[in-house]
Tab-separated table of C-alpha atoms and ligand atoms in Angstrom:
chain	number	residue	atom	x	y	z
A	1	UNK	CA	46.572	50.378	64.416
A	2	UNK	CA	47.197	54.093	64.367
A	3	UNK	CA	45.676	56.124	61.632
A	4	UNK	CA	49.012	56.524	59.975
A	5	UNK	CA	49.551	52.694	59.737
A	6	UNK	CA	46.026	52.471	58.372
A	7	UNK	CA	46.780	55.084	55.791
A	8	UNK	CA	50.107	53.103	54.892
A	9	UNK	CA	48.372	49.776	54.705
A	10	UNK	CA	45.621	51.501	52.429
A	11	UNK	CA	48.287	53.042	50.179
A	12	UNK	CA	50.280	49.661	49.959
A	13	UNK	CA	47.073	47.943	49.004
A	14	UNK	CA	46.187	50.420	46.459
A	15	UNK	CA	49.551	50.010	44.684
A	16	UNK	CA	49.278	46.320	44.746
A	17	UNK	CA	45.724	46.365	43.481
A	18	UNK	CA	46.213	48.719	40.719
A	19	UNK	CA	47.745	46.846	38.196
A	20	UNK	CA	45.353	43.884	38.770
A	21	UNK	CA	42.409	46.315	38.183
A	22	UNK	CA	43.918	47.573	35.106
A	23	UNK	CA	44.254	43.969	33.805
A	24	UNK	CA	40.571	43.431	34.485
A	25	UNK	CA	39.296	46.368	32.216
A	26	UNK	CA	41.463	46.307	29.099
A	27	UNK	CA	41.462	49.382	26.873
A	28	UNK	CA	40.629	47.155	23.947
A	29	UNK	CA	39.792	43.492	23.373
A	30	UNK	CA	39.079	41.101	20.628
A	31	UNK	CA	38.099	37.498	20.115
A	32	UNK	CA	37.467	35.344	17.115
A	33	UNK	CA	36.047	31.968	16.132
A	34	UNK	CA	36.706	29.880	13.077
A	35	UNK	CA	33.606	27.400	13.575
A	36	UNK	CA	32.412	24.843	16.068
A	37	UNK	CA	31.563	21.064	15.692
A	38	UNK	CA	33.039	17.614	15.960
A	39	UNK	CA	36.554	18.592	16.432
A	40	UNK	CA	38.486	15.995	18.510
A	41	UNK	CA	42.093	15.456	19.068
A	42	UNK	CA	41.939	12.203	17.271
A	43	UNK	CA	40.599	13.771	14.153
A	44	UNK	CA	43.472	16.423	13.710
A	45	UNK	CA	47.053	15.471	12.925
A	46	UNK	CA	49.705	17.581	15.038
A	47	UNK	CA	50.243	19.374	11.632
A	48	UNK	CA	46.683	20.177	10.992
A	49	UNK	CA	46.148	21.246	14.717
A	50	UNK	CA	49.216	23.499	14.372
A	51	UNK	CA	48.006	24.915	10.986
A	52	UNK	CA	44.590	25.881	12.491
A	53	UNK	CA	46.260	27.498	15.472
A	54	UNK	CA	48.762	29.382	13.194
A	55	UNK	CA	45.632	30.689	11.215
A	56	UNK	CA	43.828	31.825	14.234
A	57	UNK	CA	46.918	33.652	15.494
A	58	UNK	CA	47.201	35.461	11.933
A	59	UNK	CA	43.660	36.706	12.196
A	60	UNK	CA	44.059	37.751	15.794
A	61	UNK	CA	47.093	39.750	14.824
A	62	UNK	CA	45.203	41.459	12.003
A	63	UNK	CA	42.748	42.712	14.582
A	64	UNK	CA	45.005	43.466	17.194
A	65	UNK	CA	47.205	45.693	15.065
A	66	UNK	CA	44.182	47.935	14.481
A	67	UNK	CA	42.836	47.946	17.961
A	68	UNK	CA	46.246	48.701	19.712
A	69	UNK	CA	46.668	51.481	17.236
A	70	UNK	CA	43.516	52.982	18.396
A	71	UNK	CA	41.421	51.851	15.317
A	72	UNK	CA	37.839	50.994	15.184
A	73	UNK	CA	36.119	47.720	16.362
A	74	UNK	CA	34.456	47.615	12.946
A	75	UNK	CA	37.903	47.758	11.110
A	76	UNK	CA	39.440	45.192	13.515
A	77	UNK	CA	36.699	42.732	12.762
A	78	UNK	CA	36.677	43.129	9.001
A	79	UNK	CA	40.480	42.775	8.914
A	80	UNK	CA	40.491	39.637	10.874
A	81	UNK	CA	37.581	37.991	9.101
A	82	UNK	CA	39.205	38.906	5.607
A	83	UNK	CA	42.268	36.994	6.640
A	84	UNK	CA	40.051	33.874	7.505
A	85	UNK	CA	37.993	34.391	4.449
A	86	UNK	CA	41.180	34.076	2.271
A	87	UNK	CA	42.207	31.039	4.304
A	88	UNK	CA	41.168	27.606	2.753
A	89	UNK	CA	40.979	26.020	6.201
A	90	UNK	CA	37.817	27.922	7.062
A	91	UNK	CA	34.180	27.692	5.480
A	92	UNK	CA	34.076	31.394	4.554
A	93	UNK	CA	35.351	32.912	1.222
A	94	UNK	CA	37.958	30.775	-0.205
A	95	UNK	CA	37.511	27.223	1.047
A	96	UNK	CA	33.666	27.691	1.566
A	97	UNK	CA	31.472	24.890	1.300
A	98	UNK	CA	29.434	23.885	-1.844
A	99	UNK	CA	25.767	23.874	-2.560
A	100	UNK	CA	24.155	20.804	-3.869
A	101	UNK	CA	24.377	22.468	-7.239
A	102	UNK	CA	28.247	22.746	-6.892
A	103	UNK	CA	28.307	26.506	-6.271
A	104	UNK	CA	29.787	28.510	-3.364
A	105	UNK	CA	27.057	30.824	-1.953
A	106	UNK	CA	28.433	33.081	0.679
A	107	UNK	CA	26.734	34.906	3.638
A	108	UNK	CA	28.109	37.552	5.979
A	109	UNK	CA	26.854	40.117	8.430
A	110	UNK	CA	28.409	43.017	10.553
A	111	UNK	CA	26.898	45.005	13.274
A	112	UNK	CA	28.050	48.368	14.942
A	113	UNK	CA	27.012	48.201	18.465
A	114	UNK	CA	27.699	51.970	19.134
A	115	UNK	CA	25.024	52.973	16.425
A	116	UNK	CA	23.003	49.729	15.999
A	117	UNK	CA	23.789	50.043	12.356
A	118	UNK	CA	23.943	46.652	10.521
A	119	UNK	CA	24.633	45.087	7.078
A	120	UNK	CA	24.327	41.604	5.744
A	121	UNK	CA	24.630	39.733	2.395
A	122	UNK	CA	23.623	36.244	1.450
A	123	UNK	CA	24.188	34.120	-1.596
A	124	UNK	CA	27.318	36.111	-3.067
A	125	UNK	CA	29.142	34.216	-5.787
A	126	UNK	CA	31.779	36.623	-6.986
A	127	UNK	CA	32.737	39.161	-4.197
A	128	UNK	CA	36.031	38.053	-2.611
A	129	UNK	CA	35.357	39.329	0.779
A	130	UNK	CA	31.760	38.923	1.764
A	131	UNK	CA	32.517	40.728	5.092
A	132	UNK	CA	33.359	43.832	3.195
A	133	UNK	CA	30.156	43.581	1.234
A	134	UNK	CA	28.156	43.355	4.360
A	135	UNK	CA	29.944	46.450	5.740
A	136	UNK	CA	29.418	48.326	2.596
A	137	UNK	CA	25.690	47.689	2.728
A	138	UNK	CA	25.632	49.004	6.283
A	139	UNK	CA	27.481	52.199	5.444
A	140	UNK	CA	26.995	52.725	1.608
A	141	UNK	CA	23.311	51.724	1.063
A	142	UNK	CA	20.015	52.563	2.601
A	143	UNK	CA	19.314	48.766	3.352
A	144	UNK	CA	20.303	46.295	5.868
A	145	UNK	CA	20.406	43.082	3.795
A	146	UNK	CA	20.974	42.410	0.121
A	147	UNK	CA	20.971	38.845	-1.560
A	148	UNK	CA	22.097	37.142	-4.599
A	149	UNK	CA	23.381	38.736	-7.927
A	150	UNK	CA	22.040	41.988	-6.750
A	151	UNK	CA	24.375	41.969	-3.687
A	152	UNK	CA	27.206	41.093	-5.827
A	153	UNK	CA	26.573	43.997	-8.214
A	154	UNK	CA	26.145	46.263	-5.169
A	155	UNK	CA	29.560	45.143	-3.963
A	156	UNK	CA	31.241	45.703	-7.407
A	157	UNK	CA	29.573	49.035	-7.635
A	158	UNK	CA	31.252	50.256	-4.356
A	159	UNK	CA	34.556	48.999	-5.750
A	160	UNK	CA	34.839	45.763	-3.833
A	161	UNK	CA	37.091	43.055	-5.361
A	162	UNK	CA	35.245	40.638	-7.803
A	163	UNK	CA	36.681	37.218	-8.589
A	164	UNK	CA	35.581	34.325	-10.867
A	165	UNK	CA	33.522	31.782	-8.677
A	166	UNK	CA	36.162	29.186	-9.106
A	167	UNK	CA	38.268	31.264	-6.879
A	168	UNK	CA	36.517	29.965	-4.039
A	169	UNK	CA	36.919	26.342	-5.002
A	170	UNK	CA	38.936	23.832	-2.796
A	171	UNK	CA	39.235	20.075	-3.497
A	172	UNK	CA	38.661	19.196	0.100
A	173	UNK	CA	35.196	20.985	0.098
A	174	UNK	CA	34.393	19.551	-3.241
A	175	UNK	CA	35.014	15.913	-1.878
A	176	UNK	CA	32.821	16.861	1.231
A	177	UNK	CA	30.036	17.735	-1.191
A	178	UNK	CA	30.351	14.565	-3.030
A	179	UNK	CA	30.218	12.681	0.176
A	180	UNK	CA	27.077	14.508	1.423
A	181	UNK	CA	25.270	14.153	-1.879
A	182	UNK	CA	26.071	10.509	-1.902
A	183	UNK	CA	24.670	10.036	1.472
A	184	UNK	CA	21.372	11.702	0.412
A	185	UNK	CA	21.079	9.905	-2.913
A	186	UNK	CA	21.476	13.159	-4.769
A	187	UNK	CA	23.208	13.582	-8.116
A	188	UNK	CA	26.880	14.939	-8.190
A	189	UNK	CA	26.943	18.082	-10.262
A	190	UNK	CA	29.815	18.653	-12.681
A	191	UNK	CA	32.924	20.308	-11.443
A	192	UNK	CA	32.553	24.117	-11.517
A	193	UNK	CA	33.986	25.911	-14.623
A	194	UNK	CA	37.455	27.122	-13.932
A	195	UNK	CA	38.065	24.679	-11.004
A	196	UNK	CA	41.328	22.693	-11.194
A	197	UNK	CA	41.210	19.009	-12.252
A	198	UNK	CA	40.906	16.477	-9.482
A	199	UNK	CA	44.486	15.200	-10.100
A	200	UNK	CA	45.813	18.885	-9.527
A	201	UNK	CA	44.238	19.061	-6.118
A	202	UNK	CA	46.822	19.782	-3.576
A	203	UNK	CA	44.744	20.995	-0.749
A	204	UNK	CA	43.539	17.582	0.626
A	205	UNK	CA	44.383	17.184	4.193
A	206	UNK	CA	46.036	14.075	5.160
A	207	UNK	CA	44.177	12.152	6.987
A	208	UNK	CA	40.996	13.722	5.696
A	209	UNK	CA	39.464	16.068	8.184
A	210	UNK	CA	36.356	15.105	9.845
A	211	UNK	CA	33.740	17.289	8.143
A	212	UNK	CA	31.173	17.359	10.818
A	213	UNK	CA	31.978	20.760	11.875
A	214	UNK	CA	30.937	24.341	11.090
A	215	UNK	CA	33.845	26.260	9.704
A	216	UNK	CA	32.214	29.538	9.766
A	217	UNK	CA	34.371	32.585	10.955
A	218	UNK	CA	33.467	35.357	13.257
A	219	UNK	CA	34.861	38.153	15.335
A	220	UNK	CA	33.807	40.402	18.338
A	221	UNK	CA	35.645	43.532	19.464
A	222	UNK	CA	35.618	46.339	21.907
A	223	UNK	CA	37.741	49.285	20.738
A	224	UNK	CA	39.629	52.109	22.764
A	225	UNK	CA	36.542	54.395	22.232
A	226	UNK	CA	34.493	51.736	24.024
A	227	UNK	CA	32.647	50.650	20.800
A	228	UNK	CA	31.506	47.194	20.461
A	229	UNK	CA	31.128	45.353	17.138
A	230	UNK	CA	30.470	41.789	15.675
A	231	UNK	CA	30.872	40.165	12.279
A	232	UNK	CA	30.353	36.707	10.982
A	233	UNK	CA	31.058	35.234	7.525
A	234	UNK	CA	30.262	31.741	6.043
A	235	UNK	CA	29.704	29.328	3.146
A	236	UNK	CA	26.782	27.985	5.037
A	237	UNK	CA	26.100	24.247	5.122
A	238	UNK	CA	27.542	21.682	2.722
A	239	UNK	CA	24.940	20.563	0.049
A	240	UNK	CA	22.499	23.355	0.936
A	241	UNK	CA	19.711	23.583	-1.703
A	242	UNK	CA	16.934	25.954	-2.914
A	243	UNK	CA	18.771	29.317	-1.976
A	244	UNK	CA	19.297	28.197	1.733
A	245	UNK	CA	20.301	30.952	3.987
A	246	UNK	CA	21.530	30.264	7.616
A	247	UNK	CA	21.781	32.435	10.462
A	248	UNK	CA	24.876	34.336	9.839
A	249	UNK	CA	23.282	37.117	7.726
A	250	UNK	CA	20.108	37.267	10.015
A	251	UNK	CA	20.824	40.096	12.399
A	252	UNK	CA	19.875	38.814	15.938
A	253	UNK	CA	20.445	35.337	15.053
A	254	UNK	CA	24.024	34.655	14.269
A	255	UNK	CA	25.288	38.278	14.526
A	256	UNK	CA	24.366	41.168	17.005
A	257	UNK	CA	26.238	44.041	18.690
A	258	UNK	CA	24.812	46.697	21.047
A	259	UNK	CA	26.694	49.140	23.108
A	260	UNK	CA	23.450	49.695	25.106
A	261	UNK	CA	23.058	46.014	25.905
A	262	UNK	CA	26.833	45.710	26.478
A	263	UNK	CA	27.500	42.806	24.150
A	264	UNK	CA	28.697	41.747	20.793
A	265	UNK	CA	27.977	38.263	19.460
A	266	UNK	CA	29.072	35.928	16.490
A	267	UNK	CA	27.694	32.510	16.305
A	268	UNK	CA	28.594	29.281	14.429
A	269	UNK	CA	26.510	26.063	14.143
A	270	UNK	CA	23.365	24.703	12.887
A	271	UNK	CA	21.890	27.899	11.523
A	272	UNK	CA	18.227	26.888	11.424
A	273	UNK	CA	18.243	26.411	15.152
A	274	UNK	CA	20.201	29.483	15.757
A	275	UNK	CA	17.677	31.481	13.783
A	276	UNK	CA	14.830	30.049	15.579
A	277	UNK	CA	16.283	30.608	19.109
A	278	UNK	CA	17.398	34.337	18.122
A	279	UNK	CA	20.732	33.575	19.625
A	280	UNK	CA	22.671	36.696	19.353
A	281	UNK	CA	19.863	39.114	20.241
A	282	UNK	CA	18.929	36.827	23.173
A	283	UNK	CA	22.556	36.967	24.642
A	284	UNK	CA	22.379	40.791	24.513
A	285	UNK	CA	19.146	40.902	26.290
A	286	UNK	CA	20.664	38.846	28.985
A	287	UNK	CA	23.708	40.957	29.362
A	288	UNK	CA	21.554	44.164	29.351
A	289	UNK	CA	19.583	42.305	32.436
A	290	UNK	CA	22.914	41.969	34.276
A	291	UNK	CA	24.321	38.572	33.395
A	292	UNK	CA	27.850	38.247	32.323
A	293	UNK	CA	28.655	37.585	28.963
A	294	UNK	CA	29.837	34.113	29.811
A	295	UNK	CA	26.675	33.161	31.771
A	296	UNK	CA	24.452	34.584	28.968
A	297	UNK	CA	26.394	32.699	26.379
A	298	UNK	CA	26.163	29.505	28.194
A	299	UNK	CA	22.372	29.692	29.024
A	300	UNK	CA	21.772	30.598	25.270
A	301	UNK	CA	23.742	27.517	24.032
A	302	UNK	CA	21.795	25.333	26.301
A	303	UNK	CA	18.676	26.781	24.953
A	304	UNK	CA	19.880	26.063	21.404
A	305	UNK	CA	20.699	22.365	22.429
A	306	UNK	CA	17.372	21.958	24.036
A	307	UNK	CA	15.599	22.337	20.452
A	308	UNK	CA	18.297	20.047	18.803
A	309	UNK	CA	20.855	22.593	17.572
A	310	UNK	CA	24.564	22.577	18.032
A	311	UNK	CA	27.302	25.038	17.669
A	312	UNK	CA	28.972	27.836	19.669
A	313	UNK	CA	29.252	31.683	20.278
A	314	UNK	CA	31.861	34.151	21.118
A	315	UNK	CA	30.722	37.083	23.090
A	316	UNK	CA	32.429	40.420	24.013
A	317	UNK	CA	31.217	42.377	27.071
A	318	UNK	CA	31.394	46.103	27.532
A	319	UNK	CA	34.037	45.065	30.311
A	320	UNK	CA	36.207	43.746	27.491
A	321	UNK	CA	36.009	40.139	28.943
A	322	UNK	CA	35.570	37.538	26.031
A	323	UNK	CA	33.271	34.752	26.389
A	324	UNK	CA	33.213	31.405	24.626
A	325	UNK	CA	30.319	28.749	24.934
A	326	UNK	CA	29.736	25.681	22.831
A	327	UNK	CA	27.722	22.408	22.912
A	328	UNK	CA	30.245	20.670	20.409
A	329	UNK	CA	33.387	18.895	21.230
A	330	UNK	CA	35.385	21.676	19.779
A	331	UNK	CA	35.515	25.370	18.470
A	332	UNK	CA	38.318	27.059	16.782
A	333	UNK	CA	38.657	30.343	18.782
A	334	UNK	CA	41.102	32.806	20.199
A	335	UNK	CA	41.338	36.172	22.091
A	336	UNK	CA	43.715	39.028	22.613
A	337	UNK	CA	43.462	42.404	24.592
A	338	UNK	CA	45.414	45.296	25.710
A	339	UNK	CA	46.140	43.361	28.883
A	340	UNK	CA	46.442	39.712	27.602
A	341	UNK	CA	48.556	38.298	24.865
A	342	UNK	CA	47.118	36.252	21.870
A	343	UNK	CA	45.846	32.938	22.904
A	344	UNK	CA	43.979	30.246	20.890
A	345	UNK	CA	42.173	26.963	21.578
A	346	UNK	CA	40.457	24.240	19.456
A	347	UNK	CA	38.947	21.518	21.743
A	348	UNK	CA	36.109	22.204	24.136
A	349	UNK	CA	38.032	20.995	27.124
A	350	UNK	CA	41.010	23.227	26.683
A	351	UNK	CA	41.818	26.696	27.924
A	352	UNK	CA	43.009	29.346	25.724
A	353	UNK	CA	46.914	29.117	25.403
A	354	UNK	CA	49.704	30.971	23.624
B	1	LIG	N1	26.005	28.815	10.931
B	1	LIG	C1	26.298	28.574	9.610
B	1	LIG	C2	25.033	28.359	8.734
B	1	LIG	O1	24.201	27.700	9.330
B	1	LIG	C3	27.208	27.423	9.472
B	1	LIG	C4	28.361	27.359	10.383
B	1	LIG	O2	28.335	27.862	11.324
B	1	LIG	O3	29.370	27.027	9.847
B	1	LIG	O4	25.123	28.783	7.733
C-alpha cells in the first residue's frame, strides 16, 4: 500500500471507530436497583411484572433528567431514590417492612465519591424521605451517622418533610409481618395508630408477592463533571427487633463511592452478611487495583455467598459502565446513560431491555 492509501485507510477507520468509542465512555451514566431476592417469573403476574418495570423507568427518568442537564450525581441519586421511597412497591419509605413491634424504621445512606463525604441515618420514623435526611447529615451536620428520634429531629430542623408514621403503612407489608411473626411464634402487635382498617386495604397484590426478597432501593451515578456517587434507602428486614440496623447506613458495607478508587456501590441483601464482608468498600478496593466494576462486583458477591449471605450490588465505574451482580434469582434493576437508552430487568437470567 502506498502512504496515501495507508493514510486514507487510517482516516476511514478513525471515522468508523469514533462513534463506537464515544458510546463506550458516556458523558454521564446512571444505574438503580429496587432490591434482590427470590424473584422468579412464576411469582409475578404479568401486571406485577409490568408495574415493577414501570416503577424502575420512573426512577431512571428522575435521575436521567438531572444528569443529562449537567446536574450532579448526588442530585440524580436523591431524586431517583425519592421516587422509589414514595412507591409502595419497594421496601423503602412508604411501603417499608415492619419491625416486630409493628413500626417502620427507615435507614439510608449517601456518599459523594469526589470528596469522600458521607451521611447516613438509621431508625427514622417520621421523615418522609430518608435519603434526603442522609444527604442533610452529610452536608449540614458535622457528623456522618445519626440514629433514631435525634435523626428525625435533625431532619425536621433542616426543613425536611415530616409525616405521621402511618404514612409508611401498607397492608401488604403488614400481612408480611404477620406471616413472619407467626413463623417465629412471636406475638402480633396491634395495627399502628392511623393505619387504615384491614377491610380498607387496597394495596394487596393478587396473587400475593413472594416476600422472600429484599426491596431496598439504591442508585449509583457518574455525572458530566466526572463525579461518582452512591445512595441506598431501606426499611430493613421484616420483623427486625431490638433496634436492628442493617448494612445500608453502614458506610463501606451497603453504600460507598470513591472517585479515587473509581467506583460507586449500592447493595441489597441480607445486611448482616454485607456488613461482615464490608461489601461496598471491598469492591472499590478491587477497582482501584484495576478490576473492572463487573469483575469486582461478581467476586464480592461470591465472597458474601461463601459466608451464607445473599443479595446483589450495583456498581458504577469511572468509565460509566454500570455493573450488576447477584446470587439471588432476581434483582429489580435498571440503567441509562448519555449513550444508552433507559433499560430495566428483573430476573437474574435476563439482560437489560427497554
Ligand atoms: N440490606 C437490607 C438490610 O439488611 C435489606 C434489603 O436489602 O432489602 O437492611
